[in-house]
Amino acid sequence: DIVLTQSPDSLAVSLGERATIKCRSSQSVLYSINNKSYLAWYQQKPGQPPKLLIHWASTRESGVPDRFSGSGSGTDFTLSISSLQAEDVAVYFCQQYYSAPTFGGGTKVEIK
Amino acid sequence: QITLKESGPTLVKPTETLTLSCTFSGFSLSTHEEAVGWIRQPPGKALEWLAVIYSDDDKGYNPSLESRLTIKRATSKNQVVLTMTNMDPVDTATYYCARRTGSYLLFGHWGQGTLVIVSS
């Protein structure tokens, strides 16, 4: 199994400030033939199912605000929220789909 | 509009078999490269992928749970059924079904989930 480790477990950020979440994979999820990292990010608000935000490590889904951005390749990835809004309070998960899917442990984002 | 909805028992006893149904609309599992998966989430914890079934009836399972899981479809009813044997209190979780996005195992449409409690 590919293990995904997220950090931090939680963070509190002031409105309008940047939030940064890390996801580290126990092995590379970069497929050399297409040079794509098989890494996605989800947002889960309380009482709701997860919502897919980003795939291929950095490609936003349609309708996702551009304050959300993903970066990284291979084993180290970052989700950034450039200017935190109240509606961004949620738990964020990374997921790899390079092999049998696994998810990170989640990062809870709150307002400071 | 794509929708998925999970149904099944809220409470099961240890050692029993859990059967969950996912009823979906807005797409057909008969369409090439469609797939529906199951993912669960214990209260306050992380997500865990369980199983997937593809349009060609191929199936995939989480290796650590494979011996306990069976996924099948009832195409005419737009339903996917998941069974999990030998339930244990650690299997208490919200169980989600979800439609994959594109050709890979990431999930763009989810049901609201159904909470299953395992307790005697």
PDB file of C-alpha atoms in Angstrom:
ATOM      1  CA  ASP A   1       0.000   0.000   0.000  1.00  0.00           C
ATOM      2  CA  ILE A   2       1.066   3.561  -0.653  1.00  0.00           C
ATOM      3  CA  VAL A   3       0.852   5.502   2.605  1.00  0.00           C
ATOM      4  CA  LEU A   4       0.024   9.204   2.455  1.00  0.00           C
ATOM      5  CA  THR A   5       1.059  11.345   5.408  1.00  0.00           C
ATOM      6  CA  GLN A   6      -0.500  14.774   5.752  1.00  0.00           C
ATOM      7  CA  SER A   7       0.756  17.646   7.843  1.00  0.00           C
ATOM      8  CA  PRO A   8      -0.238  19.386   9.916  1.00  0.00           C
ATOM      9  CA  ASP A   9      -3.191  17.556  11.454  1.00  0.00           C
ATOM     10  CA  SER A  10      -4.885  20.910  11.900  1.00  0.00           C
ATOM     11  CA  LEU A  11      -4.187  24.564  11.357  1.00  0.00           C
ATOM     12  CA  ALA A  12      -5.865  27.842  12.179  1.00  0.00           C
ATOM     13  CA  VAL A  13      -5.489  30.670   9.701  1.00  0.00           C
ATOM     14  CA  SER A  14      -6.821  34.218   9.741  1.00  0.00           C
ATOM     15  CA  LEU A  15      -9.345  35.197   7.110  1.00  0.00           C
ATOM     16  CA  GLY A  16      -7.563  36.373   3.994  1.00  0.00           C
ATOM     17  CA  GLU A  17      -4.318  34.646   4.912  1.00  0.00           C
ATOM     18  CA  ARG A  18      -2.701  31.662   3.217  1.00  0.00           C
ATOM     19  CA  ALA A  19      -3.220  28.083   4.321  1.00  0.00           C
ATOM     20  CA  THR A  20      -0.720  25.424   3.306  1.00  0.00           C
ATOM     21  CA  ILE A  21      -1.204  21.673   3.648  1.00  0.00           C
ATOM     22  CA  LYS A  22       1.412  19.033   2.920  1.00  0.00           C
ATOM     23  CA  CYS A  23       0.991  15.464   1.701  1.00  0.00           C
ATOM     24  CA  ARG A  24       3.915  13.058   1.513  1.00  0.00           C
ATOM     25  CA  SER A  25       3.720   9.694  -0.208  1.00  0.00           C
ATOM     26  CA  SER A  26       5.637   6.612   0.889  1.00  0.00           C
ATOM     27  CA  GLN A  27       6.561   6.011  -2.742  1.00  0.00           C
ATOM     28  CA  SER A  28       6.468   8.027  -5.907  1.00  0.00           C
ATOM     29  CA  VAL A  29       3.079   8.451  -7.565  1.00  0.00           C
ATOM     30  CA  LEU A  30       4.661   9.940 -10.675  1.00  0.00           C
ATOM     31  CA  TYR A  31       4.103   7.857 -13.784  1.00  0.00           C
ATOM     32  CA  SER A  32       7.144   8.442 -15.952  1.00  0.00           C
ATOM     33  CA  ILE A  33       5.441   7.678 -19.267  1.00  0.00           C
ATOM     34  CA  ASN A  34       3.075  10.649 -19.037  1.00  0.00           C
ATOM     35  CA  ASN A  35       4.973  12.644 -16.379  1.00  0.00           C
ATOM     36  CA  LYS A  36       1.818  12.954 -14.282  1.00  0.00           C
ATOM     37  CA  SER A  37       1.522  12.573 -10.531  1.00  0.00           C
ATOM     38  CA  TYR A  38      -1.541  10.542  -9.598  1.00  0.00           C
ATOM     39  CA  LEU A  39      -2.499  12.684  -6.622  1.00  0.00           C
ATOM     40  CA  ALA A  40      -5.823  14.356  -5.833  1.00  0.00           C
ATOM     41  CA  TRP A  41      -7.154  16.657  -3.122  1.00  0.00           C
ATOM     42  CA  TYR A  42     -10.605  16.638  -1.563  1.00  0.00           C
ATOM     43  CA  GLN A  43     -12.453  19.044   0.702  1.00  0.00           C
ATOM     44  CA  GLN A  44     -14.926  17.717   3.257  1.00  0.00           C
ATOM     45  CA  LYS A  45     -17.190  20.046   5.162  1.00  0.00           C
ATOM     46  CA  PRO A  46     -18.985  18.862   8.315  1.00  0.00           C
ATOM     47  CA  GLY A  47     -21.816  16.452   7.589  1.00  0.00           C
ATOM     48  CA  GLN A  48     -21.021  16.344   3.867  1.00  0.00           C
ATOM     49  CA  PRO A  49     -19.260  13.884   1.570  1.00  0.00           C
ATOM     50  CA  PRO A  50     -15.864  14.808   0.197  1.00  0.00           C
ATOM     51  CA  LYS A  51     -15.656  17.101  -2.799  1.00  0.00           C
ATOM     52  CA  LEU A  52     -12.951  16.607  -5.408  1.00  0.00           C
ATOM     53  CA  LEU A  53     -10.906  19.809  -5.733  1.00  0.00           C
ATOM     54  CA  ILE A  54      -7.760  18.921  -7.634  1.00  0.00           C
ATOM     55  CA  HIS A  55      -6.383  16.010  -9.646  1.00  0.00           C
ATOM     56  CA  TRP A  56      -3.040  15.368 -11.360  1.00  0.00           C
ATOM     57  CA  ALA A  57      -1.630  17.169  -8.310  1.00  0.00           C
ATOM     58  CA  SER A  58      -2.374  20.610  -9.728  1.00  0.00           C
ATOM     59  CA  THR A  59      -5.428  20.560 -12.033  1.00  0.00           C
ATOM     60  CA  ARG A  60      -8.447  22.218 -10.471  1.00  0.00           C
ATOM     61  CA  GLU A  61     -11.862  20.722 -11.024  1.00  0.00           C
ATOM     62  CA  SER A  62     -14.396  22.845 -12.839  1.00  0.00           C
ATOM     63  CA  GLY A  63     -15.934  25.437 -10.531  1.00  0.00           C
ATOM     64  CA  VAL A  64     -13.214  25.282  -7.876  1.00  0.00           C
ATOM     65  CA  PRO A  65     -12.098  28.815  -6.951  1.00  0.00           C
ATOM     66  CA  ASP A  66      -8.634  29.739  -8.134  1.00  0.00           C
ATOM     67  CA  ARG A  67      -7.539  30.504  -4.568  1.00  0.00           C
ATOM     68  CA  PHE A  68      -7.070  26.728  -4.322  1.00  0.00           C
ATOM     69  CA  SER A  69      -3.881  25.471  -5.910  1.00  0.00           C
ATOM     70  CA  GLY A  70      -1.959  22.235  -5.857  1.00  0.00           C
ATOM     71  CA  SER A  71       1.698  21.660  -6.467  1.00  0.00           C
ATOM     72  CA  GLY A  72       4.360  18.999  -6.165  1.00  0.00           C
ATOM     73  CA  SER A  73       5.507  15.890  -7.921  1.00  0.00           C
ATOM     74  CA  GLY A  74       6.665  12.390  -7.099  1.00  0.00           C
ATOM     75  CA  THR A  75       6.319  12.072  -3.323  1.00  0.00           C
ATOM     76  CA  ASP A  76       5.785  15.583  -1.968  1.00  0.00           C
ATOM     77  CA  PHE A  77       2.681  17.648  -2.571  1.00  0.00           C
ATOM     78  CA  THR A  78       1.106  20.854  -1.320  1.00  0.00           C
ATOM     79  CA  LEU A  79      -2.417  22.242  -1.299  1.00  0.00           C
ATOM     80  CA  SER A  80      -2.556  25.989  -0.832  1.00  0.00           C
ATOM     81  CA  ILE A  81      -5.478  28.255  -0.175  1.00  0.00           C
ATOM     82  CA  SER A  82      -4.195  31.681  -1.070  1.00  0.00           C
ATOM     83  CA  SER A  83      -6.724  33.796   0.805  1.00  0.00           C
ATOM     84  CA  LEU A  84      -8.769  31.817   3.297  1.00  0.00           C
ATOM     85  CA  GLN A  85     -12.503  32.403   3.250  1.00  0.00           C
ATOM     86  CA  ALA A  86     -14.997  31.396   5.914  1.00  0.00           C
ATOM     87  CA  GLU A  87     -16.492  28.795   3.572  1.00  0.00           C
ATOM     88  CA  ASP A  88     -13.118  27.052   3.297  1.00  0.00           C
ATOM     89  CA  VAL A  89     -13.363  25.705   6.838  1.00  0.00           C
ATOM     90  CA  ALA A  90     -13.197  21.965   6.257  1.00  0.00           C
ATOM     91  CA  VAL A  91     -11.038  18.885   6.430  1.00  0.00           C
ATOM     92  CA  TYR A  92      -8.793  18.363   3.428  1.00  0.00           C
ATOM     93  CA  PHE A  93      -7.622  14.941   2.258  1.00  0.00           C
ATOM     94  CA  CYS A  94      -5.085  13.900  -0.328  1.00  0.00           C
ATOM     95  CA  GLN A  95      -5.588  10.688  -2.293  1.00  0.00           C
ATOM     96  CA  GLN A  96      -3.308   8.758  -4.601  1.00  0.00           C
ATOM     97  CA  TYR A  97      -4.673   6.835  -7.558  1.00  0.00           C
ATOM     98  CA  TYR A  98      -1.368   5.490  -8.841  1.00  0.00           C
ATOM     99  CA  SER A  99      -2.296   2.121  -7.366  1.00  0.00           C
ATOM    100  CA  ALA A 100      -5.156   0.877  -5.165  1.00  0.00           C
ATOM    101  CA  PRO A 101      -6.478   4.171  -3.801  1.00  0.00           C
ATOM    102  CA  THR A 102      -5.356   5.399  -0.423  1.00  0.00           C
ATOM    103  CA  PHE A 103      -6.068   8.625   1.410  1.00  0.00           C
ATOM    104  CA  GLY A 104      -4.109  10.819   3.747  1.00  0.00           C
ATOM    105  CA  GLY A 105      -5.214  11.263   7.330  1.00  0.00           C
ATOM    106  CA  GLY A 106      -6.729  14.674   6.736  1.00  0.00           C
ATOM    107  CA  THR A 107      -5.959  18.248   7.753  1.00  0.00           C
ATOM    108  CA  LYS A 108      -8.553  20.317   9.550  1.00  0.00           C
ATOM    109  CA  VAL A 109      -8.556  23.995   8.554  1.00  0.00           C
ATOM    110  CA  GLU A 110     -10.126  26.477  10.936  1.00  0.00           C
ATOM    111  CA  ILE A 111     -10.366  30.249  11.270  1.00  0.00           C
ATOM    112  CA  LYS A 112      -7.988  31.881  13.718  1.00  0.00           C
TER     113      LYS A 112
ATOM    114  CA  GLN B   1     -27.748  15.592 -12.895  1.00  0.00           C
ATOM    115  CA  ILE B   2     -25.735  12.812 -11.309  1.00  0.00           C
ATOM    116  CA  THR B   3     -26.926  11.494  -7.966  1.00  0.00           C
ATOM    117  CA  LEU B   4     -25.996   8.540  -5.806  1.00  0.00           C
ATOM    118  CA  LYS B   5     -27.704   7.328  -2.667  1.00  0.00           C
ATOM    119  CA  GLU B   6     -26.647   4.664  -0.223  1.00  0.00           C
ATOM    120  CA  SER B   7     -29.079   2.489   1.678  1.00  0.00           C
ATOM    121  CA  GLY B   8     -28.810  -0.310   4.182  1.00  0.00           C
ATOM    122  CA  PRO B   9     -29.037  -1.113   7.866  1.00  0.00           C
ATOM    123  CA  THR B  10     -27.930   1.387  10.457  1.00  0.00           C
ATOM    124  CA  LEU B  11     -27.110  -1.266  13.042  1.00  0.00           C
ATOM    125  CA  VAL B  12     -25.505  -4.654  12.540  1.00  0.00           C
ATOM    126  CA  LYS B  13     -24.244  -7.140  15.083  1.00  0.00           C
ATOM    127  CA  PRO B  14     -20.681  -8.400  15.267  1.00  0.00           C
ATOM    128  CA  THR B  15     -20.018 -11.361  12.938  1.00  0.00           C
ATOM    129  CA  GLU B  16     -23.015 -10.474  10.766  1.00  0.00           C
ATOM    130  CA  THR B  17     -22.818  -9.671   7.056  1.00  0.00           C
ATOM    131  CA  LEU B  18     -23.478  -6.107   5.940  1.00  0.00           C
ATOM    132  CA  THR B  19     -25.273  -5.474   2.669  1.00  0.00           C
ATOM    133  CA  LEU B  20     -25.373  -1.944   1.281  1.00  0.00           C
ATOM    134  CA  SER B  21     -26.986  -0.677  -1.895  1.00  0.00           C
ATOM    135  CA  CYS B  22     -26.046   2.309  -4.000  1.00  0.00           C
ATOM    136  CA  THR B  23     -28.795   3.616  -6.262  1.00  0.00           C
ATOM    137  CA  PHE B  24     -27.637   6.105  -8.840  1.00  0.00           C
ATOM    138  CA  SER B  25     -28.996   8.235 -11.645  1.00  0.00           C
ATOM    139  CA  GLY B  26     -27.657  10.524 -14.331  1.00  0.00           C
ATOM    140  CA  PHE B  27     -25.260   7.972 -15.775  1.00  0.00           C
ATOM    141  CA  SER B  28     -25.231   4.332 -16.783  1.00  0.00           C
ATOM    142  CA  LEU B  29     -22.808   1.737 -15.521  1.00  0.00           C
ATOM    143  CA  SER B  30     -23.144   0.123 -18.949  1.00  0.00           C
ATOM    144  CA  THR B  31     -21.347   3.079 -20.537  1.00  0.00           C
ATOM    145  CA  HIS B  32     -17.713   2.454 -21.409  1.00  0.00           C
ATOM    146  CA  GLU B  33     -15.258   3.318 -18.599  1.00  0.00           C
ATOM    147  CA  GLU B  34     -17.889   4.122 -16.014  1.00  0.00           C
ATOM    148  CA  ALA B  35     -17.202   2.840 -12.509  1.00  0.00           C
ATOM    149  CA  VAL B  36     -18.747   3.044  -9.066  1.00  0.00           C
ATOM    150  CA  GLY B  37     -16.790   2.619  -5.889  1.00  0.00           C
ATOM    151  CA  TRP B  38     -17.333   2.357  -2.152  1.00  0.00           C
ATOM    152  CA  ILE B  39     -15.377   4.333   0.404  1.00  0.00           C
ATOM    153  CA  ARG B  40     -15.858   4.405   4.166  1.00  0.00           C
ATOM    154  CA  GLN B  41     -14.997   6.804   6.946  1.00  0.00           C
ATOM    155  CA  PRO B  42     -15.000   5.925  10.660  1.00  0.00           C
ATOM    156  CA  PRO B  43     -16.290   8.786  12.828  1.00  0.00           C
ATOM    157  CA  GLY B  44     -13.729  11.578  12.902  1.00  0.00           C
ATOM    158  CA  LYS B  45     -11.213   9.574  10.926  1.00  0.00           C
ATOM    159  CA  ALA B  46      -9.790   9.266   7.445  1.00  0.00           C
ATOM    160  CA  LEU B  47     -11.292   7.834   4.287  1.00  0.00           C
ATOM    161  CA  GLU B  48     -10.660   4.246   3.231  1.00  0.00           C
ATOM    162  CA  TRP B  49     -11.354   2.931  -0.259  1.00  0.00           C
ATOM    163  CA  LEU B  50     -13.126  -0.420  -0.251  1.00  0.00           C
ATOM    164  CA  ALA B  51     -14.080  -1.598  -3.720  1.00  0.00           C
ATOM    165  CA  VAL B  52     -14.926  -0.618  -7.277  1.00  0.00           C
ATOM    166  CA  ILE B  53     -16.930  -2.122 -10.101  1.00  0.00           C
ATOM    167  CA  TYR B  54     -16.401  -1.155 -13.728  1.00  0.00           C
ATOM    168  CA  SER B  55     -18.659  -1.007 -16.750  1.00  0.00           C
ATOM    169  CA  ASP B  56     -17.139  -4.244 -18.083  1.00  0.00           C
ATOM    170  CA  ASP B  57     -17.992  -5.923 -14.743  1.00  0.00           C
ATOM    171  CA  ASP B  58     -14.358  -6.013 -13.694  1.00  0.00           C
ATOM    172  CA  LYS B  59     -13.929  -5.452  -9.981  1.00  0.00           C
ATOM    173  CA  GLY B  60     -11.238  -4.166  -7.652  1.00  0.00           C
ATOM    174  CA  TYR B  61     -10.874  -4.480  -3.910  1.00  0.00           C
ATOM    175  CA  ASN B  62      -8.811  -3.001  -1.120  1.00  0.00           C
ATOM    176  CA  PRO B  63      -6.191  -5.726  -0.621  1.00  0.00           C
ATOM    177  CA  SER B  64      -6.483  -5.577   3.170  1.00  0.00           C
ATOM    178  CA  LEU B  65     -10.247  -6.194   3.080  1.00  0.00           C
ATOM    179  CA  GLU B  66     -10.627  -8.228  -0.092  1.00  0.00           C
ATOM    180  CA  SER B  67     -11.489 -11.490   1.631  1.00  0.00           C
ATOM    181  CA  ARG B  68     -14.528  -9.877   3.249  1.00  0.00           C
ATOM    182  CA  LEU B  69     -15.882  -7.823   0.355  1.00  0.00           C
ATOM    183  CA  THR B  70     -18.054  -8.514  -2.651  1.00  0.00           C
ATOM    184  CA  ILE B  71     -19.253  -5.861  -5.069  1.00  0.00           C
ATOM    185  CA  LYS B  72     -21.803  -6.504  -7.775  1.00  0.00           C
ATOM    186  CA  ARG B  73     -24.206  -4.599  -9.902  1.00  0.00           C
ATOM    187  CA  ALA B  74     -27.816  -4.776 -10.919  1.00  0.00           C
ATOM    188  CA  THR B  75     -27.625  -2.776 -14.110  1.00  0.00           C
ATOM    189  CA  SER B  76     -31.316  -2.735 -14.897  1.00  0.00           C
ATOM    190  CA  LYS B  77     -31.915  -1.096 -11.533  1.00  0.00           C
ATOM    191  CA  ASN B  78     -28.950   1.310 -11.660  1.00  0.00           C
ATOM    192  CA  GLN B  79     -27.717  -0.209  -8.447  1.00  0.00           C
ATOM    193  CA  VAL B  80     -24.445  -1.404  -7.035  1.00  0.00           C
ATOM    194  CA  VAL B  81     -24.405  -3.683  -4.011  1.00  0.00           C
ATOM    195  CA  LEU B  82     -21.562  -4.127  -1.533  1.00  0.00           C
ATOM    196  CA  THR B  83     -21.433  -6.959   0.977  1.00  0.00           C
ATOM    197  CA  MET B  84     -18.954  -7.136   3.837  1.00  0.00           C
ATOM    198  CA  THR B  85     -18.777 -10.263   5.933  1.00  0.00           C
ATOM    199  CA  ASN B  86     -17.849 -10.816   9.562  1.00  0.00           C
ATOM    200  CA  MET B  87     -18.562  -7.283  10.729  1.00  0.00           C
ATOM    201  CA  ASP B  88     -16.689  -5.956  13.752  1.00  0.00           C
ATOM    202  CA  PRO B  89     -17.109  -2.799  15.854  1.00  0.00           C
ATOM    203  CA  VAL B  90     -14.056  -1.331  14.100  1.00  0.00           C
ATOM    204  CA  ASP B  91     -16.117  -1.393  10.899  1.00  0.00           C
ATOM    205  CA  THR B  92     -18.389   1.292  12.338  1.00  0.00           C
ATOM    206  CA  ALA B  93     -18.266   4.055   9.754  1.00  0.00           C
ATOM    207  CA  THR B  94     -20.118   6.141   7.241  1.00  0.00           C
ATOM    208  CA  TYR B  95     -20.141   4.219   3.977  1.00  0.00           C
ATOM    209  CA  TYR B  96     -20.146   6.216   0.757  1.00  0.00           C
ATOM    210  CA  CYS B  97     -20.661   5.183  -2.814  1.00  0.00           C
ATOM    211  CA  ALA B  98     -19.127   7.357  -5.486  1.00  0.00           C
ATOM    212  CA  ARG B  99     -18.782   7.594  -9.253  1.00  0.00           C
ATOM    213  CA  ARG B 100     -15.269   7.800 -10.549  1.00  0.00           C
ATOM    214  CA  THR B 101     -14.069  10.722 -12.622  1.00  0.00           C
ATOM    215  CA  GLY B 102     -12.343  10.029 -15.906  1.00  0.00           C
ATOM    216  CA  SER B 103     -10.414   6.813 -16.330  1.00  0.00           C
ATOM    217  CA  TYR B 104      -8.792   6.669 -12.928  1.00  0.00           C
ATOM    218  CA  LEU B 105      -9.837   5.849  -9.407  1.00  0.00           C
ATOM    219  CA  LEU B 106     -10.654   9.293  -8.154  1.00  0.00           C
ATOM    220  CA  PHE B 107     -14.190  10.187  -7.288  1.00  0.00           C
ATOM    221  CA  GLY B 108     -16.039  13.230  -8.525  1.00  0.00           C
ATOM    222  CA  HIS B 109     -19.590  12.429  -7.443  1.00  0.00           C
ATOM    223  CA  TRP B 110     -20.485  11.071  -4.020  1.00  0.00           C
ATOM    224  CA  GLY B 111     -23.589   9.983  -2.211  1.00  0.00           C
ATOM    225  CA  GLN B 112     -24.401  11.502   1.167  1.00  0.00           C
ATOM    226  CA  GLY B 113     -23.268   8.348   2.914  1.00  0.00           C
ATOM    227  CA  THR B 114     -24.941   5.972   5.325  1.00  0.00           C
ATOM    228  CA  LEU B 115     -23.798   5.425   8.887  1.00  0.00           C
ATOM    229  CA  VAL B 116     -23.360   1.800   9.898  1.00  0.00           C
ATOM    230  CA  ILE B 117     -22.867   0.979  13.569  1.00  0.00           C
ATOM    231  CA  VAL B 118     -21.578  -2.416  14.566  1.00  0.00           C
ATOM    232  CA  SER B 119     -22.664  -3.299  18.062  1.00  0.00           C
ATOM    233  CA  SER B 120     -24.229  -6.150  19.934  1.00  0.00           C
TER     234      SER B 120
END
